[in-house]
Coordinates of C-alpha atoms in Angstrom, one line a residue:
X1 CA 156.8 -52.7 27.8
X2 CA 158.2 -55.9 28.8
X3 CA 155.5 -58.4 29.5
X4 CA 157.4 -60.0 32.5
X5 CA 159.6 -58.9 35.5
X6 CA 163.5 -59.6 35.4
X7 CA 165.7 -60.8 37.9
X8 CA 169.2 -59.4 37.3
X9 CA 172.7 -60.7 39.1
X10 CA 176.3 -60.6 38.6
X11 CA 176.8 -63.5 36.3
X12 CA 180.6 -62.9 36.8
X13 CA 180.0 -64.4 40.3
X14 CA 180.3 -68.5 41.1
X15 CA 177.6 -67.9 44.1
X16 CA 175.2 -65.0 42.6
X17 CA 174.9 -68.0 39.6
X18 CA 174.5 -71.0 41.9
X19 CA 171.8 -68.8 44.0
X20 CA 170.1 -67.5 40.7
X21 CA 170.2 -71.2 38.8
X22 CA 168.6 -72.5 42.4
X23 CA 165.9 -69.7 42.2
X24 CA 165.7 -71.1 38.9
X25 CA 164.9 -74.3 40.0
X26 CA 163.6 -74.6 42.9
X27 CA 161.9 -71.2 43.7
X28 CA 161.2 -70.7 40.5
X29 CA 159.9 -66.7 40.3
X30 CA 157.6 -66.2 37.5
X31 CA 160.4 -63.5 35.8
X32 CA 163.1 -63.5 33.9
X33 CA 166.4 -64.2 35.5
X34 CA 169.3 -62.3 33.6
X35 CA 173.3 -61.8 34.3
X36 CA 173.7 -58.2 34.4
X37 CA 176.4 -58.9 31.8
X38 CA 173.8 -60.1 29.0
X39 CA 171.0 -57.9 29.9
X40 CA 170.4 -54.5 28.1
X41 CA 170.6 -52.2 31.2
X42 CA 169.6 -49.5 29.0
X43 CA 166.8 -50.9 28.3
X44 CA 166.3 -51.7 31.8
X45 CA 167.2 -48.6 33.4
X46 CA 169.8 -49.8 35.4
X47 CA 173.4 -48.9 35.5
X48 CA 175.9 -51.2 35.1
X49 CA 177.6 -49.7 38.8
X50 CA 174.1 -50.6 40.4
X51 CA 174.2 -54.4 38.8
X52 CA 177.2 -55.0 39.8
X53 CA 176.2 -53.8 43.2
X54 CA 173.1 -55.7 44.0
X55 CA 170.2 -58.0 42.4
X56 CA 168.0 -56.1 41.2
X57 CA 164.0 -56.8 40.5
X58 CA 163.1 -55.0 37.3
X59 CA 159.3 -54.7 37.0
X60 CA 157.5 -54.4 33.5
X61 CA 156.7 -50.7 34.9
X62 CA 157.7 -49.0 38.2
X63 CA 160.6 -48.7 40.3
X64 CA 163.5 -51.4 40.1
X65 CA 164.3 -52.7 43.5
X66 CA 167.3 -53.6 45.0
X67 CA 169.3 -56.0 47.6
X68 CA 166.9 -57.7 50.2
X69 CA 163.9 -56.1 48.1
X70 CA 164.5 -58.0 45.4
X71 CA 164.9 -61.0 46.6
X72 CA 161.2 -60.6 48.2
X73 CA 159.6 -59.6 45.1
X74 CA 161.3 -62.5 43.6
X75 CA 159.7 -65.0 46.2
X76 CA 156.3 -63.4 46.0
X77 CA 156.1 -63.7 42.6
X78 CA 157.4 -67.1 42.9
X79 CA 154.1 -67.9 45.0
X80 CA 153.2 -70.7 46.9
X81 CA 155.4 -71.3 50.2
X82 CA 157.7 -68.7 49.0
X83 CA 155.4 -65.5 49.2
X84 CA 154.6 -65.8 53.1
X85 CA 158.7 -65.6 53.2
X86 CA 159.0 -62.6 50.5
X87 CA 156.0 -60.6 52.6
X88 CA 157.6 -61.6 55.7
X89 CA 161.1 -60.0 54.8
X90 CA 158.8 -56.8 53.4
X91 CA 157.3 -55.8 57.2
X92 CA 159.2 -53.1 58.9
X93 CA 160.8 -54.9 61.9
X94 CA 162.3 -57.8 59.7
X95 CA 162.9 -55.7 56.4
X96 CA 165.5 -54.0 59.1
X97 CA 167.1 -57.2 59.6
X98 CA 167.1 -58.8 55.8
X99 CA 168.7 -55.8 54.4
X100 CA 171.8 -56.3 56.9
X101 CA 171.8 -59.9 56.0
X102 CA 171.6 -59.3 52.4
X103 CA 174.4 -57.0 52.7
X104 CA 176.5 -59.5 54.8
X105 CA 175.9 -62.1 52.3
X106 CA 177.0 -59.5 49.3
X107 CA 179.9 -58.2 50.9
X108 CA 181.3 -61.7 51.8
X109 CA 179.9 -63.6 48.7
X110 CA 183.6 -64.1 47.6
X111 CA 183.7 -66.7 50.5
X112 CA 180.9 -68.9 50.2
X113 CA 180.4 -72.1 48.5
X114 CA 180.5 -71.1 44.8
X115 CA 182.5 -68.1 45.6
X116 CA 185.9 -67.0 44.2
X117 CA 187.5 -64.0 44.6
X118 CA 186.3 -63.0 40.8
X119 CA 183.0 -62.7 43.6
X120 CA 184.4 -59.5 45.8
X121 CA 182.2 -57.3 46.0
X122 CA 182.3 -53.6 44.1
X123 CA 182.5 -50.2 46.2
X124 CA 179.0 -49.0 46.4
X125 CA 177.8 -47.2 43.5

């Protein structure tokens, strides 16, 4: 068993690696933060259709969470000021609202700063 979470992205994408090298920096989750491309999804149990998809939150044991999840397990664990904002985007009312924004950020990813069009997003898995 792995003895720390991992954070995956699409390292093929100029804004998924500015947002993840920020994280990185400044949020700094207490996991590992991995392109999809070098990880071993196997070993994760991820596909490489879901990667591509989404950022995913791999925990050491139980289910891998996707999208706006992800980021919120990534800020709790990051603690501090983060983890009232990863909670917050966990309670019913706004978990509704940051899984549309996540997806509206995915889907136009290609267009923000960092972005190329190497960034379009995937169909969904």
């Amino acid at each position: 068993m792995r003895p720390r979470p991992v954070l995956v992205y699409d390292g093929d994408c100029g804004f998924c690696t500015t947002s993840a090298r920020f994280a990185e920096r400044v949020v700094r989750p207490r996991c590992d933060i991995v392109p999809w491309q070098f990880a071993d999804l196997d070993v994760l149990g991820v596909t490489p259709e879901r990667a591509s998809y989404e950022v995913l939150w791999v925990p050491p044991a139980g289910p891998v969470e996707g999208g706006a999840r992800a980021v919120a397990k990534a800020l709790l664990s990051a603690g501090g000021v983060w983890a009232p904002l990863g909670a917050m985007s966990l309670l019913p009312g706004v978990r509704w609202v940051a899984r549309r924004v996540y997806r509206l950020v995915a889907t136009h990813r290609h267009r923000l700063p960092g972005g190329t069009p190497a960034c379009r997003m995937p169909p969904p898995p």
